[in-house]
XYZ file of C-alpha atoms in Angstrom:
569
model
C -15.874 -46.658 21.301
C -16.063 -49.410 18.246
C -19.837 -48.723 18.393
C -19.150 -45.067 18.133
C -16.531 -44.871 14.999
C -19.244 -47.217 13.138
C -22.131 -45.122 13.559
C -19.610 -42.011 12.346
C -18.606 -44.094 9.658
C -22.325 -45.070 8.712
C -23.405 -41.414 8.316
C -20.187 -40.790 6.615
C -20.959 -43.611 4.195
C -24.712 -42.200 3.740
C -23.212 -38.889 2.600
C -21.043 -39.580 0.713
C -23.841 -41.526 -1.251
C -25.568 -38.216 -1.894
C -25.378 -37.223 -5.546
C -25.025 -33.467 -4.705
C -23.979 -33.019 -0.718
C -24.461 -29.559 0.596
C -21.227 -27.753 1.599
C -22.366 -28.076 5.211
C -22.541 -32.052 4.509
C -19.049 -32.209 3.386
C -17.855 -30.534 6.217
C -19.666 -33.003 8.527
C -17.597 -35.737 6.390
C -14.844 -34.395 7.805
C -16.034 -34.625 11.704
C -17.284 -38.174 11.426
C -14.656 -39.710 9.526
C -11.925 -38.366 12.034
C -14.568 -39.611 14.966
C -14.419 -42.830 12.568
C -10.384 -42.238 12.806
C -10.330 -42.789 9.468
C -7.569 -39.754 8.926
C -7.048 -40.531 5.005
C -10.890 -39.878 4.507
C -10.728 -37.242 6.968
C -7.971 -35.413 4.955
C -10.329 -35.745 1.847
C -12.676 -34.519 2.882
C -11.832 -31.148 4.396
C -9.397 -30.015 1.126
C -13.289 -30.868 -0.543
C -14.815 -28.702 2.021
C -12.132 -26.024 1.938
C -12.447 -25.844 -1.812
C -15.627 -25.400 -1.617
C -15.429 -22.638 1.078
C -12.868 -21.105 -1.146
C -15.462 -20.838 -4.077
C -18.000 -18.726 -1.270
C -14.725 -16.735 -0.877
C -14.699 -17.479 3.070
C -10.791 -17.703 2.913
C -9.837 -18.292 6.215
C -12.454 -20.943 6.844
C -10.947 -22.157 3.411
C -7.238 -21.835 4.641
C -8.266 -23.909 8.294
C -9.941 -27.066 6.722
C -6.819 -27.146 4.013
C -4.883 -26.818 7.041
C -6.552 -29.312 8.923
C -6.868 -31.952 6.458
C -3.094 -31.529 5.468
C -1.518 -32.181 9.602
C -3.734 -35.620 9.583
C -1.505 -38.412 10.205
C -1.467 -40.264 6.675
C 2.066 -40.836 6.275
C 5.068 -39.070 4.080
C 3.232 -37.656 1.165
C 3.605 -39.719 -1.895
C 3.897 -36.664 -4.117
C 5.561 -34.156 -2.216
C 5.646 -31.105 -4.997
C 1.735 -31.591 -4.779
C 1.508 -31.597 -1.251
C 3.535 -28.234 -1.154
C 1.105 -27.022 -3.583
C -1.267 -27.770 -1.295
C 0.375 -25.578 1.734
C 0.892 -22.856 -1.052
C -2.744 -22.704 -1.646
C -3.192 -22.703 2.257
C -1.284 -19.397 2.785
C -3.123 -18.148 -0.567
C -6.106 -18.774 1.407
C -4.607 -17.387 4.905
C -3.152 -14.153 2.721
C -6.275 -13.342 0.943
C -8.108 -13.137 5.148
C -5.051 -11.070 5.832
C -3.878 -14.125 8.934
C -0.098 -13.216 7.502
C 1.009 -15.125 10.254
C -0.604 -18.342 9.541
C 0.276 -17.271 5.930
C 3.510 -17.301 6.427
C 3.948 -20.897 8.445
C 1.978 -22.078 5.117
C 4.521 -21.098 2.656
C 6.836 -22.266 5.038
C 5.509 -25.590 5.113
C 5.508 -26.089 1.395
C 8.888 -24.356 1.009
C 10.220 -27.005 3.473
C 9.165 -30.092 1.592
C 10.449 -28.465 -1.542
C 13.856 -27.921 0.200
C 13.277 -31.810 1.430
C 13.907 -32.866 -2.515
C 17.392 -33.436 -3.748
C 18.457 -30.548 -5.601
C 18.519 -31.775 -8.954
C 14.835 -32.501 -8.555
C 14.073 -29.330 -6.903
C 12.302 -27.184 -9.068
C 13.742 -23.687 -9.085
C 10.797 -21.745 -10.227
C 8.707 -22.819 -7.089
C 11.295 -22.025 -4.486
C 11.706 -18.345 -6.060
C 7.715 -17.946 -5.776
C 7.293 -19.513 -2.548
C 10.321 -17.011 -1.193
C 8.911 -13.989 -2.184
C 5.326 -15.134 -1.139
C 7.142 -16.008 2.559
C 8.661 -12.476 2.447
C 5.727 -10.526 1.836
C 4.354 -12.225 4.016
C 6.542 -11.809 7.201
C 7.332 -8.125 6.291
C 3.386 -7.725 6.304
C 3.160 -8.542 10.011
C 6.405 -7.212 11.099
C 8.541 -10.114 10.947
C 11.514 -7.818 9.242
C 14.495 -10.322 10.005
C 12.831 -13.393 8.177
C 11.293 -11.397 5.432
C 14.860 -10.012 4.797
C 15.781 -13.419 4.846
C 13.615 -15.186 2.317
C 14.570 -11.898 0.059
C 17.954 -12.353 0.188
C 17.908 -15.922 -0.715
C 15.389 -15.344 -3.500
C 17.699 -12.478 -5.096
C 21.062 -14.981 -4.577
C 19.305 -17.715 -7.045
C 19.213 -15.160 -9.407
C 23.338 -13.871 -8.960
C 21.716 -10.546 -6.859
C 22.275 -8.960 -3.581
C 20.005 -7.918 -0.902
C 22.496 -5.249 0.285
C 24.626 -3.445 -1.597
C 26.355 0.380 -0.326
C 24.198 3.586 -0.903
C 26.990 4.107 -4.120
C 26.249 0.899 -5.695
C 22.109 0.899 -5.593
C 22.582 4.589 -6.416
C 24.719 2.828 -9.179
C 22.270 0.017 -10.442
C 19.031 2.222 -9.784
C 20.648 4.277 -12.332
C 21.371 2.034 -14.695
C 18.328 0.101 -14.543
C 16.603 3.310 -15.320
C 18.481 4.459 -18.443
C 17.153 0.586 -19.603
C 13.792 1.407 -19.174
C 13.688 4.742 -20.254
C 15.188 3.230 -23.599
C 12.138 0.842 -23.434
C 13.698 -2.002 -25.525
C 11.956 -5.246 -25.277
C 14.624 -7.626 -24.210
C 15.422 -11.110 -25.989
C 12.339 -13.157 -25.982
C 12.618 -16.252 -24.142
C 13.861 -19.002 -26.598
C 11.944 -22.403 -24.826
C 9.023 -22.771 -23.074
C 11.177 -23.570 -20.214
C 12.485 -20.497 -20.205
C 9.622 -19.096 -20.508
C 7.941 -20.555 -17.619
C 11.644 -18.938 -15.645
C 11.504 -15.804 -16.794
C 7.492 -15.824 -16.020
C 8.575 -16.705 -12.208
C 11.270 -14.455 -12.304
C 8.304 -11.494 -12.986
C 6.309 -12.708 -10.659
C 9.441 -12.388 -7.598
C 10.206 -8.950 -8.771
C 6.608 -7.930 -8.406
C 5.606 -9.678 -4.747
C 9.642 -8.693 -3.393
C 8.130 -4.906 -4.163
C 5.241 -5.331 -2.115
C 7.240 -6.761 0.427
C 10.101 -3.923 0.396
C 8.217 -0.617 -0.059
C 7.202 0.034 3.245
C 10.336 -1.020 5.065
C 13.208 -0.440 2.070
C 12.493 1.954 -0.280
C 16.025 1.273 -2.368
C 15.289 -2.229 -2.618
C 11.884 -1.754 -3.881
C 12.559 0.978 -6.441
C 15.368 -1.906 -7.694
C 13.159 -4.529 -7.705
C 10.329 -2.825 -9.513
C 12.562 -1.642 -12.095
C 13.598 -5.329 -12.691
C 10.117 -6.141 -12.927
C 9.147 -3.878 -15.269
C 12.249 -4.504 -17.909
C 12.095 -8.518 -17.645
C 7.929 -8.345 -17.816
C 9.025 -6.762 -21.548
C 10.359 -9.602 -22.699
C 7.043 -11.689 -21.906
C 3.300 -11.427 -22.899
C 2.287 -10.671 -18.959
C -0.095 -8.283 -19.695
C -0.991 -8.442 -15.817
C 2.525 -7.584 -14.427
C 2.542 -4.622 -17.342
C -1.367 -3.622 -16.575
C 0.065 -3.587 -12.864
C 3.527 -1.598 -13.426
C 1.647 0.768 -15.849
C -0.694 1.355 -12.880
C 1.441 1.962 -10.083
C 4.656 3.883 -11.997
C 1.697 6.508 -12.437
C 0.063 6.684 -8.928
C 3.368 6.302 -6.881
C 5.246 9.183 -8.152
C 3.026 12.020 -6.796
C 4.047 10.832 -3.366
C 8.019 10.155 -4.596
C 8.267 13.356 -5.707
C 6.942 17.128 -7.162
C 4.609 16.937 -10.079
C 4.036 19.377 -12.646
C 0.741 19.898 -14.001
C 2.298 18.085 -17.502
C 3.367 15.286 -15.427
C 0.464 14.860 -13.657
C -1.660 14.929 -17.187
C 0.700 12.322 -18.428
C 0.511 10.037 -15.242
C -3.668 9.804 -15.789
C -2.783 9.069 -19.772
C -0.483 6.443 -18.387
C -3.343 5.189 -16.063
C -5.953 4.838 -19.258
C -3.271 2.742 -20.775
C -3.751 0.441 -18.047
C -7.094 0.479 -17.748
C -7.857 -0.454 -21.281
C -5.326 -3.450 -20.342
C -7.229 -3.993 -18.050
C -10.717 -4.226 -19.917
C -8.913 -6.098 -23.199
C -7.797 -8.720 -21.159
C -10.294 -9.222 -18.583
C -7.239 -9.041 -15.805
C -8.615 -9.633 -12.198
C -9.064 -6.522 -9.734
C -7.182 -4.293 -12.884
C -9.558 -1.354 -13.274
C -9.584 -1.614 -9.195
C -5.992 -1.046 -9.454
C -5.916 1.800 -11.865
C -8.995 3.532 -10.086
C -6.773 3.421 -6.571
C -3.709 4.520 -8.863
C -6.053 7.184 -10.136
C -6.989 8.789 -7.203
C -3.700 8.524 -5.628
C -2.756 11.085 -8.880
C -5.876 13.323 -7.830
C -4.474 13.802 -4.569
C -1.913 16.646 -5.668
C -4.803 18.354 -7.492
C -8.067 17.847 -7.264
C -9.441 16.321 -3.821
C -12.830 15.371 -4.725
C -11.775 13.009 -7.909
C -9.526 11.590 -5.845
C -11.993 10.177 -3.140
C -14.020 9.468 -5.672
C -11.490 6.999 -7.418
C -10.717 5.672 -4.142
C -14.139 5.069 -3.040
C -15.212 3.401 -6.555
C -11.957 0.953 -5.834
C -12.834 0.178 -2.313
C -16.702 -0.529 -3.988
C -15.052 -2.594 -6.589
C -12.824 -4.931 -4.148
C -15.948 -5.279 -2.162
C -18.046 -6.372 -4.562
C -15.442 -9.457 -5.782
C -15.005 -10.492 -1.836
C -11.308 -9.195 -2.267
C -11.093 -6.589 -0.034
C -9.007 -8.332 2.232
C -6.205 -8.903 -0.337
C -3.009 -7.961 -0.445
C -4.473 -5.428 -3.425
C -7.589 -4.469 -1.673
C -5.022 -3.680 1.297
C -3.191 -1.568 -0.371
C -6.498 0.496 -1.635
C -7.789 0.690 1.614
C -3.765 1.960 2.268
C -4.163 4.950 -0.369
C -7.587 5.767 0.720
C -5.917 6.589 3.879
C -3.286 8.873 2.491
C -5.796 10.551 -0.225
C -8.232 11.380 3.115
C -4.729 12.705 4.834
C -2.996 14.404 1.633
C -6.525 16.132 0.675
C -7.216 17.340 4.647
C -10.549 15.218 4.938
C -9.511 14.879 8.961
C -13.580 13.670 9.646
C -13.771 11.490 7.367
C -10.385 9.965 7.812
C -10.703 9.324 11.689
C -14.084 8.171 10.966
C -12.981 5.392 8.175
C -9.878 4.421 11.087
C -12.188 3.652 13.535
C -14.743 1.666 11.232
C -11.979 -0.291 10.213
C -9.210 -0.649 12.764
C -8.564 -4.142 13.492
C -6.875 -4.954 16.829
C -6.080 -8.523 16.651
C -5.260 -8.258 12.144
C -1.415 -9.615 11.676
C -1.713 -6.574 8.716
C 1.023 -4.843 11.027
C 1.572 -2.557 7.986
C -2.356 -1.236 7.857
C -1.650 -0.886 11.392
C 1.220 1.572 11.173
C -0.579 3.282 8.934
C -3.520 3.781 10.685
C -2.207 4.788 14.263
C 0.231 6.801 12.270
C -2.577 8.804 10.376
C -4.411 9.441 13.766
C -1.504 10.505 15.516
C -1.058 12.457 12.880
C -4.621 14.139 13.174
C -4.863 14.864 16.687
C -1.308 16.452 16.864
C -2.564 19.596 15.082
C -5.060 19.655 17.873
C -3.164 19.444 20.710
C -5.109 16.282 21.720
C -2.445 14.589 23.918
C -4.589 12.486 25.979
C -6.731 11.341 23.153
C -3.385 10.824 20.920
C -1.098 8.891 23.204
C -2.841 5.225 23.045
C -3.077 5.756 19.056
C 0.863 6.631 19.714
C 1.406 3.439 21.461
C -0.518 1.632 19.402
C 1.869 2.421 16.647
C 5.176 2.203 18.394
C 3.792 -1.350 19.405
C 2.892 -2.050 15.688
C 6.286 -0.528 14.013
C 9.196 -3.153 13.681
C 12.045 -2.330 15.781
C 14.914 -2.701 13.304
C 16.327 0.926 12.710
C 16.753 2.761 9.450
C 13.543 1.456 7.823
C 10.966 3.381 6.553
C 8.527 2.433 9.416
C 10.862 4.126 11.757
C 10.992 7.140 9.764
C 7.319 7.656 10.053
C 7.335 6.822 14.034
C 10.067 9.315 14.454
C 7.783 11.863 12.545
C 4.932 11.799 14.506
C 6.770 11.814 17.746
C 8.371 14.440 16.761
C 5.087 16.215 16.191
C 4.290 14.920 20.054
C 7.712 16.225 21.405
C 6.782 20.023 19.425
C 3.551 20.267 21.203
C 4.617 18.606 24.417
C 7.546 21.672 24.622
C 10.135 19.907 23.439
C 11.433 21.787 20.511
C 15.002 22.802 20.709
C 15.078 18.657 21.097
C 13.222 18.108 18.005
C 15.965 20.349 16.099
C 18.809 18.293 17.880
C 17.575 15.406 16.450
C 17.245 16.386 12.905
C 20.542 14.956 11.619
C 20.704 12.135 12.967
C 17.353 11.192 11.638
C 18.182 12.485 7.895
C 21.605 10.405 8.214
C 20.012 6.645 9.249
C 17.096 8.054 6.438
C 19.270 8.464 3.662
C 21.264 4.444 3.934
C 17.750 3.024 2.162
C 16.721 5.387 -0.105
C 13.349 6.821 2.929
C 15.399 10.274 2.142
C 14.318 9.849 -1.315
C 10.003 9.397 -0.703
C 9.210 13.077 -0.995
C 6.574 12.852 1.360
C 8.387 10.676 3.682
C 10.749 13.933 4.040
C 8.680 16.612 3.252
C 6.629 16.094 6.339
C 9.853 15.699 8.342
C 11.040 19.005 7.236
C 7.845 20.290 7.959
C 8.008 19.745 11.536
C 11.420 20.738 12.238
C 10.295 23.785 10.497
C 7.633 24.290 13.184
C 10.102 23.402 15.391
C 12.454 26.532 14.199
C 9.522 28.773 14.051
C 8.214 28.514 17.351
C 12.405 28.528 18.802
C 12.558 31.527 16.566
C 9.309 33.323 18.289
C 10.362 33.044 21.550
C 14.338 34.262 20.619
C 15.591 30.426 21.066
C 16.890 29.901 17.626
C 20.928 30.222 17.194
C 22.066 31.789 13.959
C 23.394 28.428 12.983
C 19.877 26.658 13.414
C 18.243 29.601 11.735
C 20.856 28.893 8.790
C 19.934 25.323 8.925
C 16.064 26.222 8.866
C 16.370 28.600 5.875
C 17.690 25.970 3.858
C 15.280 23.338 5.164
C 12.618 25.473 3.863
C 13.851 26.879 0.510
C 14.204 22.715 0.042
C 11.012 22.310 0.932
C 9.450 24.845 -1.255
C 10.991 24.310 -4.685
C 11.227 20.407 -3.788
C 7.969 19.362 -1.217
C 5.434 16.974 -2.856
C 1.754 17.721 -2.724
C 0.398 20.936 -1.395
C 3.890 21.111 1.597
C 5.817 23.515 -0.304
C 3.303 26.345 1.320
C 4.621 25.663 4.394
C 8.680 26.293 2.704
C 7.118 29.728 1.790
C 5.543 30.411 5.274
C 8.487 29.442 6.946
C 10.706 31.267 4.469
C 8.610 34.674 5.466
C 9.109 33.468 9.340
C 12.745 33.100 9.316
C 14.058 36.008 6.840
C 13.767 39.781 6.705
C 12.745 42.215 4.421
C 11.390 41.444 0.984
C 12.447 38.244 0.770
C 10.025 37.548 3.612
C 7.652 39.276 2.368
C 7.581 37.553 -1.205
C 7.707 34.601 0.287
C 4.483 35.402 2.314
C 2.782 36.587 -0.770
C 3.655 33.487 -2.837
C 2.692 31.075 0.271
C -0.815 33.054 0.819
C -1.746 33.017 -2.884
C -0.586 29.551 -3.478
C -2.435 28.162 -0.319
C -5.366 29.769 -1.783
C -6.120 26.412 -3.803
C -6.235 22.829 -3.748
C -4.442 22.676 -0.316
C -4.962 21.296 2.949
C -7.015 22.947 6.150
C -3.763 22.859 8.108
C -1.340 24.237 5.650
C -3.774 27.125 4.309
C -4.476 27.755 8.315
C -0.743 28.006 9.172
C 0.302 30.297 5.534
C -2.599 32.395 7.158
C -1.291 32.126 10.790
C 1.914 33.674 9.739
C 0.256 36.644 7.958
C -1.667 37.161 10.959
C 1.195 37.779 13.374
C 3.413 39.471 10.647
C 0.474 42.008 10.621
C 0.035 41.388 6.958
C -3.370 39.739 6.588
C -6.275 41.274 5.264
C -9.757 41.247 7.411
C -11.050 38.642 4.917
C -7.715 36.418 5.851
C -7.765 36.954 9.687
C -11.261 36.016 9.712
C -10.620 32.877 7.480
C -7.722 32.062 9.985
C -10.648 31.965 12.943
C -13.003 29.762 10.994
C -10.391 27.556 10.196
C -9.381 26.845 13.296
C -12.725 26.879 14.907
C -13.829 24.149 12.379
C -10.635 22.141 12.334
C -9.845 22.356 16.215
C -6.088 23.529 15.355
C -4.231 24.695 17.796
C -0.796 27.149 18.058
C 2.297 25.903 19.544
C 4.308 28.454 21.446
C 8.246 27.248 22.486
C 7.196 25.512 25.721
C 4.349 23.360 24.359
C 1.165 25.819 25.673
C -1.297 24.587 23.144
C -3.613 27.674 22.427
C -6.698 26.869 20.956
C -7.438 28.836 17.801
């Protein structure tokens, strides 16, 4: 064995002579001065080598040698708010691969030694950052309770609540808007050490977003607005590039859009891109070409995959696809293939890039969610149900989050075409009750789709003489809600059900209106269903019925009679 550690320590000793060692010969550092059980050299070498590796942008390689070289054995750390920057830059590493998992136990590990300091030496700007960072992280693969938990102790250092009663965020959402709207600046920080506060501050707001919008929507919309009015009182033109960005994209799927509002979103969005281009702000025009198409979605389908694909293009070419950011693109190019009816391409982008084994148990969701989704209209049950467990194994189990919402959705759409429709309808309120306690009621799309199947749900009841007069009430004003108040192209499908489940010229109105506003920018689906309606109203034209058949032909859709018989089109 003595022979053996000096040979390892020879050729460690010759290569480290090298004026210019090859990444490959650092790594090999680190192999023979462990076989040399020298663990301090050992250490050394592999944060070198992961460096290095970082700089080739092969993150998780970077993230293991970090990893490895910071569990040798070399004794308490003599700095120990450097060696947590060390395990910071680990779960940077682990993030940017999207391991959230190993991510997480990263940030852990430096928030741990910070915690290890007295408190008066404990600074308080790297626990907030390390919080949210261990939050985003844990809510990214599914780990709800502890990213609620490193939220909640982020938002107590600075005097806030992580719950609060549907009045009181109703309450501070308010208020917080009124102070934006007014779009004062704020008092300027008056020392550098505030500064550097407020600056961390920003940067929570902004990460405790990412890590609430998928799960708690109230939370999210508060935390953004803080963002956004504290980032005023600083010089972060990234945090203001980013809010620009997103306060325009997000919207279309919050809420209805007029054609002005839609024009001033993409005005907002060239605000942020020449941000973006002034001050040279990493992955920014990425961001606001993502944003952009997200906007497209509610009106023109082709720019909008064409934004999305230029941002996917863009990530890929910087090696950050696999960020949080590149994530998120890869996200909205998801729901621009689903919002614009692109059912080919979509399934065909799923399966390229479905990743079993990812700890991304958001992307997940949304992926099984989208194909479910899909192969509803279809009728495809036996081709749907391991998508459907798929998702009900990725989806957190905690109730009233916004992941439930959408599992709930799309087995409803299973129960409709699986016969179980009067079910569906029983279940309606007390789905919209646990949806409105975080704010999920208030994500038009969230509920637009919801009312859009218990609308097919009421339609089909209605067809076979199954609906009660009460349900049909309820139905009526599902639909009149859905078409005044449905994002994207779903208020189509308030008019179509409006000329279902009425009489007499109001149904016939509403057939008219839902025919010649289907007519444009809408979906395969919803146009095929507006036309469906006509067709067994007796009150489409030849040129309608035989769009109906060519629809369906092309699209596979499939009608849904009251006991599930899925008829192909």
């Amino acid at each position: 064995a003595g022979p053996r550690r000096a040979l390892h320590r020879a050729l460690a000793a010759a290569i480290e002579a090298s004026p210019s060692p090859t990444p490959r010969e650092v790594e090999a550092l680190v192999r023979h001065w462990g076989h040399a059980q020298d663990a301090t050299q050992s250490r050394r070498s592999a944060l070198r080598a992961g460096a290095l590796a970082a700089q080739r942008l092969s993150f998780v390689h970077a993230a293991q040698l970090f990893e490895f070289g910071l569990t040798q054995d070399v004794g308490a750390p003599a700095e120990v708010l450097a060696e947590a920057a060390l395990w910071e830059r680990t779960g940077d590493l682990y993030g940017y691969g999207s391991k959230f998992g190993a991510a997480a136990k990263a940030y852990g590990r430096a928030l741990a030694l910070v915690d290890s300091l007295a408190a008066e030496l404990r600074p308080k700007s790297t626990v907030l950052r390390l919080l949210a960072r261990v939050a985003l992280r844990h809510t990214g693969r599914g780990a709800l309770e502890e990213g609620a938990a490193a939220l909640a102790r982020g938002l107590a250092l600075l005097g806030l609540p992580l719950e609060r009663s549907r009045a009181a965020r109703l309450g501070t959402l308010a208020v917080l808007e009124v102070k934006r709207r007014l779009r004062s600046p704020g008092r300027a920080p008056a020392s550098s050490e505030e500064r550097q506060w407020l600056a961390e501050q920003v940067r929570f707001f902004d990460v405790a977003t990412q890590a609430a919008q998928p799960f708690w929507p109230y939370v999210a919309a508060e935390t953004a607005l803080r963002c956004e009015l504290l980032s005023r009182q600083l010089d972060d033109f990234r945090t203001l590039q980013r809010s620009l960005a997103f306060s325009a994209g997000v919207p279309v799927i919050i809420r209805q859009m007029t054609p002005q509002q839609l024009e001033a979103a993409q005005r907002t969005l060239d605000r942020a891109d020449a941000l973006a281009v002034e001050h040279a702000i990493p992955m920014g025009r990425e961001i606001v070409l993502m944003n952009r198409g997200l906007a497209w979605s509610a009106a023109s389908p082709s720019r909008a995959r064409d934004c999305m694909e230029a941002a996917l293009a863009g990530f890929a070419r910087q090696g950050m696809l696999e960020t949080y950011e590149g994530k998120i693109a890869r996200a909205y190019y998801v729901l621009v293939l689903l919002f614009t009816g692109a059912s080919s391409a979509l399934e065909a982008w799923i399966d390229a890039n479905w990743q079993e084994d990812t700890d991304n148990s958001v992307e997940r969701q949304l992926f099984a969610w989208a194909r479910v989704w899909v192969l509803a209209r279809r009728g495809e049950l036996d081709a749907l149900r391991p998508w459907l467990r798929r998702l009900e194994a990725a989806t957190p189990s905690d109730r009233g989050t916004r992941a439930q919402f959408a599992l709930r959705r799309v087995q409803g759409r299973v129960a409709l075409i699986e016969g179980r429709a009067a079910q569906l309808l029983e279940s309606a309120a007390p789905a919209e009750a646990e949806a409105q306690l975080n704010g999920v009621w208030d994500v038009g799309a969230d509920r637009s789709d919801w009312t859009a199947i218990l609308l097919d749900a009421a339609i089909v009841q209605a067809r076979a003489g199954r609906l009660t007069p009460t349900q049909r009430k309820q139905a009526v004003g599902w639909a009149r809600w859905l078409s005044a108040r449905g994002v994207l192209d779903f208020p189509v499908l308030g008019l179509r059900a409006l000329a279902e489940l009425t009489q007499g010229a109001a149904a016939e109105r509403a057939l008219r209106e839902a025919l010649r506003r289907s007519n444009t920018n809408t979906t395969p689906y919803h146009r095929w269903s507006c036309l469906g309606t006509a067709r067994r109203l007796e009150q489409a034209s030849v040129a309608e019925r035989e769009e109906y058949e060519r629809i369906g032909a092309a699209e596979r859709f499939v009608e849904v009679d009251a006991d599930g018989l899925a008829t192909r089109a």
